[in-house]
PDB file of C-alpha atoms (C1' of nucleotides) in Angstrom:
ATOM      1  CA  UNK A   1       0.000   0.000   0.000  1.00 39.00           C
ATOM      2  CA  UNK A   2       1.498   3.304  -1.059  1.00 36.00           C
ATOM      3  CA  UNK A   3       1.316   5.845   1.712  1.00 36.00           C
ATOM      4  CA  UNK A   4       2.924   8.465  -0.533  1.00 35.00           C
ATOM      5  CA  UNK A   5       3.279  11.391   1.874  1.00 36.00           C
ATOM      6  CA  UNK A   6       2.404  14.627   0.166  1.00 37.00           C
ATOM      7  CA  UNK A   7       4.722  16.812   2.213  1.00 33.00           C
ATOM      8  CA  UNK A   8       8.208  15.252   2.354  1.00 36.00           C
ATOM      9  CA  UNK A   9       9.747  11.888   2.968  1.00 34.00           C
ATOM     10  CA  UNK A  10      12.532  11.578   5.578  1.00 47.00           C
ATOM     11  CA  UNK A  11      13.679   8.807   3.270  1.00 54.00           C
ATOM     12  CA  UNK A  12      15.649   6.332   5.364  1.00 76.00           C
ATOM     13  CA  UNK A  13      15.979   6.773   9.110  1.00 78.00           C
ATOM     14  CA  UNK A  14      19.405   7.442  10.562  1.00 83.00           C
ATOM     15  CA  UNK A  15      20.146   4.792  13.163  1.00 86.00           C
ATOM     16  CA  UNK A  16      22.262   5.090  16.288  1.00 90.00           C
ATOM     17  CA  UNK A  17      25.827   3.817  16.137  1.00 92.00           C
ATOM     18  CA  UNK A  18      25.606   0.093  16.839  1.00 96.00           C
ATOM     19  CA  UNK A  19      27.706  -1.881  19.282  1.00 95.00           C
ATOM     20  CA  UNK A  20      31.357  -2.672  18.696  1.00 97.00           C
ATOM     21  CA  UNK A  21      30.635  -6.124  17.248  1.00 97.00           C
ATOM     22  CA  UNK A  22      28.316  -4.853  14.552  1.00 97.00           C
ATOM     23  CA  UNK A  23      30.586  -1.944  13.684  1.00 97.00           C
ATOM     24  CA  UNK A  24      33.621  -4.203  13.370  1.00 98.00           C
ATOM     25  CA  UNK A  25      31.645  -6.624  11.191  1.00 98.00           C
ATOM     26  CA  UNK A  26      30.624  -3.767   8.955  1.00 97.00           C
ATOM     27  CA  UNK A  27      34.201  -2.512   8.637  1.00 98.00           C
ATOM     28  CA  UNK A  28      35.688  -5.983   8.140  1.00 97.00           C
ATOM     29  CA  UNK A  29      34.305  -6.390   4.626  1.00 97.00           C
ATOM     30  CA  UNK A  30      36.745  -5.079   2.004  1.00 97.00           C
ATOM     31  CA  UNK A  31      34.068  -3.523  -0.173  1.00 97.00           C
ATOM     32  CA  UNK A  32      32.414  -1.768   2.730  1.00 97.00           C
ATOM     33  CA  UNK A  33      35.741  -0.534   4.078  1.00 97.00           C
ATOM     34  CA  UNK A  34      36.517   0.905   0.656  1.00 97.00           C
ATOM     35  CA  UNK A  35      33.161   2.703   0.663  1.00 97.00           C
ATOM     36  CA  UNK A  36      33.963   4.142   4.078  1.00 97.00           C
ATOM     37  CA  UNK A  37      37.401   5.216   2.883  1.00 96.00           C
ATOM     38  CA  UNK A  38      35.981   7.070  -0.083  1.00 96.00           C
ATOM     39  CA  UNK A  39      33.392   8.741   2.114  1.00 96.00           C
ATOM     40  CA  UNK A  40      36.136   9.770   4.500  1.00 96.00           C
ATOM     41  CA  UNK A  41      38.254  11.164   1.707  1.00 93.00           C
ATOM     42  CA  UNK A  42      35.225  13.119   0.525  1.00 90.00           C
ATOM     43  CA  UNK A  43      35.614  15.218   3.640  1.00 87.00           C
ATOM     44  CA  UNK A  44      32.494  14.231   5.506  1.00 82.00           C
ATOM     45  CA  UNK A  45      30.043  15.584   2.950  1.00 88.00           C
ATOM     46  CA  UNK A  46      27.283  13.611   1.221  1.00 91.00           C
ATOM     47  CA  UNK A  47      28.620  11.648  -1.739  1.00 93.00           C
ATOM     48  CA  UNK A  48      26.634  10.111  -4.592  1.00 94.00           C
ATOM     49  CA  UNK A  49      26.379   6.333  -4.409  1.00 93.00           C
ATOM     50  CA  UNK A  50      27.868   5.764  -7.822  1.00 92.00           C
ATOM     51  CA  UNK A  51      31.241   7.239  -6.765  1.00 92.00           C
ATOM     52  CA  UNK A  52      31.667   4.837  -3.873  1.00 95.00           C
ATOM     53  CA  UNK A  53      32.250   1.431  -5.387  1.00 95.00           C
ATOM     54  CA  UNK A  54      33.702  -0.532  -8.294  1.00 93.00           C
ATOM     55  CA  UNK A  55      33.488  -4.117  -9.408  1.00 92.00           C
ATOM     56  CA  UNK A  56      30.156  -5.111  -7.926  1.00 95.00           C
ATOM     57  CA  UNK A  57      26.610  -4.763  -9.142  1.00 95.00           C
ATOM     58  CA  UNK A  58      24.316  -1.958  -8.082  1.00 95.00           C
ATOM     59  CA  UNK A  59      22.217  -4.333  -6.016  1.00 96.00           C
ATOM     60  CA  UNK A  60      25.244  -5.622  -4.120  1.00 97.00           C
ATOM     61  CA  UNK A  61      26.427  -2.090  -3.456  1.00 97.00           C
ATOM     62  CA  UNK A  62      22.983  -1.128  -2.219  1.00 96.00           C
ATOM     63  CA  UNK A  63      23.092  -4.077   0.161  1.00 97.00           C
ATOM     64  CA  UNK A  64      26.421  -2.854   1.557  1.00 97.00           C
ATOM     65  CA  UNK A  65      25.046   0.657   1.970  1.00 97.00           C
ATOM     66  CA  UNK A  66      22.236  -0.793   3.997  1.00 96.00           C
ATOM     67  CA  UNK A  67      24.650  -2.739   6.200  1.00 96.00           C
ATOM     68  CA  UNK A  68      26.699   0.379   6.875  1.00 97.00           C
ATOM     69  CA  UNK A  69      23.571   2.363   7.643  1.00 95.00           C
ATOM     70  CA  UNK A  70      22.323  -0.295  10.054  1.00 95.00           C
ATOM     71  CA  UNK A  71      25.652  -0.185  11.862  1.00 96.00           C
ATOM     72  CA  UNK A  72      25.142   3.559  12.269  1.00 96.00           C
ATOM     73  CA  UNK A  73      28.277   4.353  10.278  1.00 96.00           C
ATOM     74  CA  UNK A  74      26.565   6.219   7.473  1.00 95.00           C
ATOM     75  CA  UNK A  75      23.365   8.025   6.734  1.00 94.00           C
ATOM     76  CA  UNK A  76      21.460   8.595   3.561  1.00 92.00           C
ATOM     77  CA  UNK A  77      20.344  11.832   2.014  1.00 89.00           C
ATOM     78  CA  UNK A  78      19.179  13.064  -1.350  1.00 87.00           C
ATOM     79  CA  UNK A  79      21.016  15.861  -3.104  1.00 82.00           C
ATOM     80  CA  UNK A  80      19.668  17.229  -6.361  1.00 79.00           C
ATOM     81  CA  UNK A  81      17.726  14.102  -7.072  1.00 80.00           C
ATOM     82  CA  UNK A  82      20.479  11.590  -6.456  1.00 87.00           C
ATOM     83  CA  UNK A  83      20.940   9.360  -3.455  1.00 90.00           C
ATOM     84  CA  UNK A  84      23.979  10.164  -1.337  1.00 92.00           C
ATOM     85  CA  UNK A  85      25.749   8.625   1.631  1.00 94.00           C
ATOM     86  CA  UNK A  86      27.528  10.503   4.392  1.00 94.00           C
ATOM     87  CA  UNK A  87      30.027   9.130   6.904  1.00 96.00           C
ATOM     88  CA  UNK A  88      28.927   9.975  10.450  1.00 95.00           C
ATOM     89  CA  UNK A  89      32.428  10.711  11.655  1.00 95.00           C
ATOM     90  CA  UNK A  90      31.551  12.686  14.770  1.00 94.00           C
ATOM     91  CA  UNK A  91      28.841  10.305  15.969  1.00 95.00           C
ATOM     92  CA  UNK A  92      31.032   7.244  15.481  1.00 96.00           C
ATOM     93  CA  UNK A  93      34.012   8.911  17.148  1.00 96.00           C
ATOM     94  CA  UNK A  94      31.869   9.725  20.144  1.00 96.00           C
ATOM     95  CA  UNK A  95      30.334   6.260  20.453  1.00 96.00           C
ATOM     96  CA  UNK A  96      33.497   4.299  19.685  1.00 97.00           C
ATOM     97  CA  UNK A  97      36.445   6.637  20.195  1.00 97.00           C
ATOM     98  CA  UNK A  98      39.488   5.961  18.066  1.00 96.00           C
ATOM     99  CA  UNK A  99      38.230   2.972  16.129  1.00 97.00           C
ATOM    100  CA  UNK A 100      37.218   4.620  12.888  1.00 97.00           C
ATOM    101  CA  UNK A 101      40.340   6.745  12.612  1.00 97.00           C
ATOM    102  CA  UNK A 102      42.645   3.830  13.422  1.00 97.00           C
ATOM    103  CA  UNK A 103      40.951   1.574  10.860  1.00 97.00           C
ATOM    104  CA  UNK A 104      41.110   4.246   8.167  1.00 97.00           C
ATOM    105  CA  UNK A 105      44.788   4.827   8.889  1.00 96.00           C
ATOM    106  CA  UNK A 106      45.494   1.097   8.643  1.00 96.00           C
ATOM    107  CA  UNK A 107      43.605   0.850   5.368  1.00 96.00           C
ATOM    108  CA  UNK A 108      45.582   3.735   3.923  1.00 95.00           C
ATOM    109  CA  UNK A 109      48.827   1.988   4.804  1.00 92.00           C
ATOM    110  CA  UNK A 110      47.663  -1.208   3.130  1.00 88.00           C
ATOM    111  CA  UNK A 111      46.582   0.422  -0.113  1.00 87.00           C
ATOM    112  CA  UNK A 112      47.445   4.113  -0.314  1.00 85.00           C
ATOM    113  CA  UNK A 113      44.819   6.259  -2.036  1.00 80.00           C
ATOM    114  CA  UNK A 114      45.673   6.047  -5.754  1.00 72.00           C
TER     115      UNK A 114
ATOM    116  CA  UNK B   1      54.897 -38.632  10.922  1.00 39.00           C
ATOM    117  CA  UNK B   2      56.000 -37.728  14.414  1.00 37.00           C
ATOM    118  CA  UNK B   3      59.249 -35.835  14.369  1.00 36.00           C
ATOM    119  CA  UNK B   4      59.225 -35.659  18.169  1.00 36.00           C
ATOM    120  CA  UNK B   5      62.075 -33.231  18.774  1.00 37.00           C
ATOM    121  CA  UNK B   6      64.068 -34.208  21.818  1.00 38.00           C
ATOM    122  CA  UNK B   7      65.094 -30.664  22.679  1.00 35.00           C
ATOM    123  CA  UNK B   8      61.981 -28.443  22.563  1.00 39.00           C
ATOM    124  CA  UNK B   9      58.976 -28.018  20.359  1.00 36.00           C
ATOM    125  CA  UNK B  10      58.126 -24.568  19.004  1.00 47.00           C
ATOM    126  CA  UNK B  11      54.613 -26.027  18.974  1.00 55.00           C
ATOM    127  CA  UNK B  12      52.516 -23.825  16.703  1.00 77.00           C
ATOM    128  CA  UNK B  13      54.187 -21.162  14.592  1.00 79.00           C
ATOM    129  CA  UNK B  14      53.568 -17.527  15.446  1.00 83.00           C
ATOM    130  CA  UNK B  15      52.260 -15.788  12.358  1.00 87.00           C
ATOM    131  CA  UNK B  16      52.706 -12.168  11.336  1.00 91.00           C
ATOM    132  CA  UNK B  17      49.893  -9.757  12.095  1.00 93.00           C
ATOM    133  CA  UNK B  18      47.445 -10.071   9.201  1.00 96.00           C
ATOM    134  CA  UNK B  19      45.907  -7.255   7.203  1.00 95.00           C
ATOM    135  CA  UNK B  20      43.233  -4.980   8.579  1.00 97.00           C
ATOM    136  CA  UNK B  21      40.376  -7.007   7.057  1.00 97.00           C
ATOM    137  CA  UNK B  22      41.392 -10.248   8.705  1.00 97.00           C
ATOM    138  CA  UNK B  23      42.097  -8.593  12.045  1.00 97.00           C
ATOM    139  CA  UNK B  24      38.728  -6.839  12.084  1.00 98.00           C
ATOM    140  CA  UNK B  25      36.982 -10.111  11.177  1.00 97.00           C
ATOM    141  CA  UNK B  26      38.755 -11.822  14.046  1.00 97.00           C
ATOM    142  CA  UNK B  27      37.782  -9.109  16.517  1.00 98.00           C
ATOM    143  CA  UNK B  28      34.182  -8.847  15.267  1.00 97.00           C
ATOM    144  CA  UNK B  29      33.118 -12.164  16.784  1.00 97.00           C
ATOM    145  CA  UNK B  30      31.841 -11.718  20.356  1.00 97.00           C
ATOM    146  CA  UNK B  31      33.463 -14.868  21.668  1.00 97.00           C
ATOM    147  CA  UNK B  32      36.827 -14.026  20.158  1.00 97.00           C
ATOM    148  CA  UNK B  33      36.656 -10.455  21.413  1.00 97.00           C
ATOM    149  CA  UNK B  34      35.950 -11.775  24.894  1.00 97.00           C
ATOM    150  CA  UNK B  35      38.991 -14.040  24.631  1.00 97.00           C
ATOM    151  CA  UNK B  36      41.102 -11.061  23.620  1.00 97.00           C
ATOM    152  CA  UNK B  37      39.707  -9.006  26.505  1.00 96.00           C
ATOM    153  CA  UNK B  38      40.611 -11.676  29.035  1.00 96.00           C
ATOM    154  CA  UNK B  39      44.076 -11.996  27.570  1.00 95.00           C
ATOM    155  CA  UNK B  40      44.479  -8.246  27.777  1.00 95.00           C
ATOM    156  CA  UNK B  41      43.337  -8.179  31.373  1.00 93.00           C
ATOM    157  CA  UNK B  42      45.838 -10.903  32.129  1.00 90.00           C
ATOM    158  CA  UNK B  43      48.528  -8.302  31.564  1.00 87.00           C
ATOM    159  CA  UNK B  44      50.114  -9.679  28.427  1.00 82.00           C
ATOM    160  CA  UNK B  45      51.275 -12.938  29.947  1.00 88.00           C
ATOM    161  CA  UNK B  46      50.455 -16.432  28.716  1.00 91.00           C
ATOM    162  CA  UNK B  47      47.052 -17.588  29.986  1.00 93.00           C
ATOM    163  CA  UNK B  48      45.688 -21.145  30.085  1.00 93.00           C
ATOM    164  CA  UNK B  49      43.005 -21.832  27.468  1.00 93.00           C
ATOM    165  CA  UNK B  50      40.408 -22.900  29.996  1.00 92.00           C
ATOM    166  CA  UNK B  51      40.324 -19.442  31.598  1.00 92.00           C
ATOM    167  CA  UNK B  52      39.485 -17.686  28.368  1.00 94.00           C
ATOM    168  CA  UNK B  53      35.973 -18.729  27.467  1.00 95.00           C
ATOM    169  CA  UNK B  54      32.544 -19.739  28.753  1.00 93.00           C
ATOM    170  CA  UNK B  55      29.459 -21.146  27.154  1.00 92.00           C
ATOM    171  CA  UNK B  56      30.983 -22.922  24.168  1.00 95.00           C
ATOM    172  CA  UNK B  57      32.498 -26.336  23.740  1.00 95.00           C
ATOM    173  CA  UNK B  58      36.215 -26.991  23.857  1.00 95.00           C
ATOM    174  CA  UNK B  59      36.303 -27.658  20.131  1.00 96.00           C
ATOM    175  CA  UNK B  60      34.607 -24.371  19.321  1.00 97.00           C
ATOM    176  CA  UNK B  61      36.990 -22.513  21.590  1.00 97.00           C
ATOM    177  CA  UNK B  62      39.943 -24.215  19.963  1.00 96.00           C
ATOM    178  CA  UNK B  63      38.632 -23.122  16.574  1.00 97.00           C
ATOM    179  CA  UNK B  64      38.481 -19.508  17.773  1.00 97.00           C
ATOM    180  CA  UNK B  65      42.025 -19.741  19.148  1.00 97.00           C
ATOM    181  CA  UNK B  66      43.150 -20.831  15.733  1.00 96.00           C
ATOM    182  CA  UNK B  67      41.371 -17.933  14.048  1.00 97.00           C
ATOM    183  CA  UNK B  68      43.008 -15.454  16.418  1.00 97.00           C
ATOM    184  CA  UNK B  69      46.390 -17.035  15.867  1.00 96.00           C
ATOM    185  CA  UNK B  70      45.999 -16.904  12.087  1.00 95.00           C
ATOM    186  CA  UNK B  71      45.156 -13.213  12.330  1.00 96.00           C
ATOM    187  CA  UNK B  72      48.426 -12.748  14.207  1.00 96.00           C
ATOM    188  CA  UNK B  73      46.655 -11.474  17.307  1.00 96.00           C
ATOM    189  CA  UNK B  74      47.772 -14.249  19.632  1.00 95.00           C
ATOM    190  CA  UNK B  75      50.436 -16.870  19.959  1.00 94.00           C
ATOM    191  CA  UNK B  76      50.506 -20.222  21.623  1.00 93.00           C
ATOM    192  CA  UNK B  77      52.876 -21.552  24.229  1.00 89.00           C
ATOM    193  CA  UNK B  78      53.007 -24.348  26.707  1.00 87.00           C
ATOM    194  CA  UNK B  79      53.481 -23.627  30.390  1.00 82.00           C
ATOM    195  CA  UNK B  80      53.854 -26.502  32.835  1.00 78.00           C
ATOM    196  CA  UNK B  81      52.122 -28.887  30.502  1.00 80.00           C
ATOM    197  CA  UNK B  82      49.098 -26.802  29.675  1.00 87.00           C
ATOM    198  CA  UNK B  83      48.417 -24.884  26.511  1.00 90.00           C
ATOM    199  CA  UNK B  84      48.412 -21.116  26.871  1.00 92.00           C
ATOM    200  CA  UNK B  85      47.602 -18.153  24.686  1.00 94.00           C
ATOM    201  CA  UNK B  86      49.276 -14.755  24.764  1.00 94.00           C
ATOM    202  CA  UNK B  87      48.026 -11.498  23.273  1.00 96.00           C
ATOM    203  CA  UNK B  88      50.667  -9.981  21.004  1.00 95.00           C
ATOM    204  CA  UNK B  89      49.978  -6.441  22.118  1.00 95.00           C
ATOM    205  CA  UNK B  90      53.203  -4.833  20.934  1.00 94.00           C
ATOM    206  CA  UNK B  91      53.242  -6.523  17.529  1.00 95.00           C
ATOM    207  CA  UNK B  92      49.626  -5.662  16.826  1.00 96.00           C
ATOM    208  CA  UNK B  93      50.083  -2.085  17.995  1.00 96.00           C
ATOM    209  CA  UNK B  94      53.006  -1.703  15.659  1.00 96.00           C
ATOM    210  CA  UNK B  95      51.279  -3.225  12.639  1.00 96.00           C
ATOM    211  CA  UNK B  96      47.877  -1.625  13.206  1.00 97.00           C
ATOM    212  CA  UNK B  97      48.389   1.311  15.554  1.00 97.00           C
ATOM    213  CA  UNK B  98      45.472   2.200  17.778  1.00 96.00           C
ATOM    214  CA  UNK B  99      43.024  -0.453  16.655  1.00 97.00           C
ATOM    215  CA  UNK B 100      43.447  -2.995  19.434  1.00 97.00           C
ATOM    216  CA  UNK B 101      43.394  -0.447  22.239  1.00 97.00           C
ATOM    217  CA  UNK B 102      40.357   1.344  20.810  1.00 97.00           C
ATOM    218  CA  UNK B 103      38.441  -1.907  20.384  1.00 97.00           C
ATOM    219  CA  UNK B 104      39.278  -3.040  23.904  1.00 97.00           C
ATOM    220  CA  UNK B 105      38.179   0.293  25.314  1.00 96.00           C
ATOM    221  CA  UNK B 106      34.881   0.083  23.421  1.00 96.00           C
ATOM    222  CA  UNK B 107      34.293  -3.458  24.657  1.00 96.00           C
ATOM    223  CA  UNK B 108      34.920  -2.375  28.243  1.00 95.00           C
ATOM    224  CA  UNK B 109      32.325   0.372  27.912  1.00 92.00           C
ATOM    225  CA  UNK B 110      29.784  -2.077  26.522  1.00 88.00           C
ATOM    226  CA  UNK B 111      30.236  -4.684  29.240  1.00 87.00           C
ATOM    227  CA  UNK B 112      32.520  -3.562  32.065  1.00 85.00           C
ATOM    228  CA  UNK B 113      34.787  -6.286  33.449  1.00 81.00           C
ATOM    229  CA  UNK B 114      32.705  -8.152  36.068  1.00 72.00           C
TER     230      UNK B 114
ATOM    231  C1'  DG C   1       2.529  11.670 -19.533  1.00 66.47           C
ATOM    232  C1'  DA C   2       6.150   8.917 -21.775  1.00 66.47           C
ATOM    233  C1'  DG C   3      10.661   7.744 -21.310  1.00 66.47           C
ATOM    234  C1'  DC C   4      14.913   7.425 -18.820  1.00 66.47           C
ATOM    235  C1'  DG C   5      18.473   7.022 -15.245  1.00 66.47           C
ATOM    236  C1'  DA C   6      19.634   6.029 -10.558  1.00 66.47           C
ATOM    237  C1'  DG C   7      18.776   3.166  -6.510  1.00 66.47           C
ATOM    238  C1'  DT C   8      16.315  -0.200  -3.989  1.00 66.47           C
ATOM    239  C1'  DT C   9      13.989  -4.499  -3.204  1.00 66.47           C
ATOM    240  C1'  DC C  10      13.114  -9.290  -4.192  1.00 66.47           C
ATOM    241  C1'  DG C  11      14.241 -14.162  -5.010  1.00 66.47           C
ATOM    242  C1'  DA C  12      17.582 -17.385  -5.580  1.00 66.47           C
ATOM    243  C1'  DT C  13      22.122 -19.344  -5.040  1.00 66.47           C
ATOM    244  C1'  DA C  14      26.742 -20.449  -3.440  1.00 66.47           C
ATOM    245  C1'  DG C  15      30.159 -20.202  -0.111  1.00 66.47           C
ATOM    246  C1'  DC C  16      31.720 -19.184   4.365  1.00 66.47           C
ATOM    247  C1'  DC C  17      31.458 -19.476   9.353  1.00 66.47           C
ATOM    248  C1'  DG C  18      30.124 -20.867  14.058  1.00 66.47           C
ATOM    249  C1'  DT C  19      28.791 -24.797  16.401  1.00 66.47           C
ATOM    250  C1'  DC C  20      28.943 -29.472  18.256  1.00 66.47           C
ATOM    251  C1'  DA C  21      30.166 -34.455  19.171  1.00 66.47           C
ATOM    252  C1'  DA C  22      33.442 -37.822  18.551  1.00 66.47           C
ATOM    253  C1'  DA C  23      37.957 -39.435  17.794  1.00 66.47           C
ATOM    254  C1'  DC C  24      42.648 -38.564  18.436  1.00 66.47           C
ATOM    255  C1'  DT C  25      47.032 -36.732  20.616  1.00 66.47           C
ATOM    256  C1'  DT C  26      49.838 -35.561  24.351  1.00 66.47           C
ATOM    257  C1'  DC C  27      50.804 -34.717  28.524  1.00 66.47           C
ATOM    258  C1'  DG C  28      51.170 -35.997  33.628  1.00 66.47           C
ATOM    259  C1'  DT C  29      49.975 -39.350  37.373  1.00 66.47           C
ATOM    260  C1'  DC C  30      49.216 -43.519  39.691  1.00 66.47           C
TER     261       DC C  30
ATOM    262  C1'  DG D   1      52.041 -49.315  31.257  1.00 66.47           C
ATOM    263  C1'  DA D   2      47.149 -47.881  32.353  1.00 66.47           C
ATOM    264  C1'  DC D   3      44.389 -44.203  33.263  1.00 66.47           C
ATOM    265  C1'  DG D   4      42.751 -39.480  33.041  1.00 66.47           C
ATOM    266  C1'  DA D   5      42.776 -34.541  31.971  1.00 66.47           C
ATOM    267  C1'  DA D   6      43.400 -30.884  28.573  1.00 66.47           C
ATOM    268  C1'  DG D   7      43.493 -29.422  23.716  1.00 66.47           C
ATOM    269  C1'  DT D   8      43.238 -30.245  18.890  1.00 66.47           C
ATOM    270  C1'  DT D   9      41.458 -32.130  14.674  1.00 66.47           C
ATOM    271  C1'  DT D  10      37.874 -34.019  11.887  1.00 66.47           C
ATOM    272  C1'  DG D  11      33.379 -34.353   9.919  1.00 66.47           C
ATOM    273  C1'  DA D  12      28.843 -32.823   9.701  1.00 66.47           C
ATOM    274  C1'  DC D  13      25.206 -29.450   9.925  1.00 66.47           C
ATOM    275  C1'  DG D  14      22.612 -25.043   9.993  1.00 66.47           C
ATOM    276  C1'  DG D  15      22.483 -20.355   9.428  1.00 66.47           C
ATOM    277  C1'  DC D  16      24.255 -16.244   7.854  1.00 66.47           C
ATOM    278  C1'  DT D  17      26.029 -13.372   4.118  1.00 66.47           C
ATOM    279  C1'  DA D  18      27.817 -11.779  -0.321  1.00 66.47           C
ATOM    280  C1'  DT D  19      26.465 -11.938  -4.817  1.00 66.47           C
ATOM    281  C1'  DC D  20      23.657 -11.454  -8.981  1.00 66.47           C
ATOM    282  C1'  DG D  21      19.708 -10.545 -12.312  1.00 66.47           C
ATOM    283  C1'  DA D  22      15.207  -9.001 -12.674  1.00 66.47           C
ATOM    284  C1'  DA D  23      11.482  -6.319 -11.310  1.00 66.47           C
ATOM    285  C1'  DC D  24      10.088  -2.272  -9.121  1.00 66.47           C
ATOM    286  C1'  DT D  25      10.054   2.761  -7.464  1.00 66.47           C
ATOM    287  C1'  DC D  26      11.025   7.397  -7.684  1.00 66.47           C
ATOM    288  C1'  DG D  27      12.645  11.808  -9.763  1.00 66.47           C
ATOM    289  C1'  DC D  28      13.878  14.302 -13.911  1.00 66.47           C
ATOM    290  C1'  DT D  29      13.427  15.691 -18.585  1.00 66.47           C
ATOM    291  C1'  DC D  30      11.479  16.104 -22.900  1.00 66.47           C
TER     292       DC D  30
END
DNA sequence: GAGCGAGTTCGATAGCCGTCAAACTTCGTC
DNA sequence: GACGAAGTTTGACGGCTATCGAACTCGCTC
């Protein structure tokens, strides 16, 4: 049944940062970690989905976006008609201090950005 | 074939600290993270296997020990006839600075020790 | 409003992972 | 040497998860 709100849709809810297990699971997947890296490099602003992944299908990427969102690592927004993801740096840092920055640093040492 | 060294057995080889993906996967499992927490609380010394887990069978625990060892997080030794595990704090800190300490801190906030 | 492009959802599938019991190994002890 | 305790390995099983194509939805644009 289509509710189709006439005013505005909050789209997808932003969830609280999950516990350490769920966050580590989310970051442990190479594709998801790469998404997080690109979001981080984008400076914390909303980034269009299409810029965040390579080598997997759209449906797979969408699944990973959902996983990251459910872990509270990202949130979704819509900018000029296209779906964007944003890394919730401050919220994650507050909930799980030091983890995100340490993981991003380690990933950069493994495979430096370009 | 049993080589049975007369001098001393290095038992199981200590592996290098694995990449960030494998380490995060190892730490993402609740039972393994609890093992790591107990090893950390033991002050970096070798700790008998039996003190490191509850609620799972010996074989499952042994499987988790192996996973941690393969990620380079722990190493095995034998003290007075019983098998012990040791958390490789310094090695992990050097390979992946900040990750282990941040994860342990987050775990302590989730469920404080006793 | 017809068409299009970008994302998401839906099934379906294959592989991985956590779990256990049972068998085996290796100690130490009687 | 026989027994027992502590760990490990093996084999099997169930559930979770990453993946894809196809169908669907939602905004734009013409």
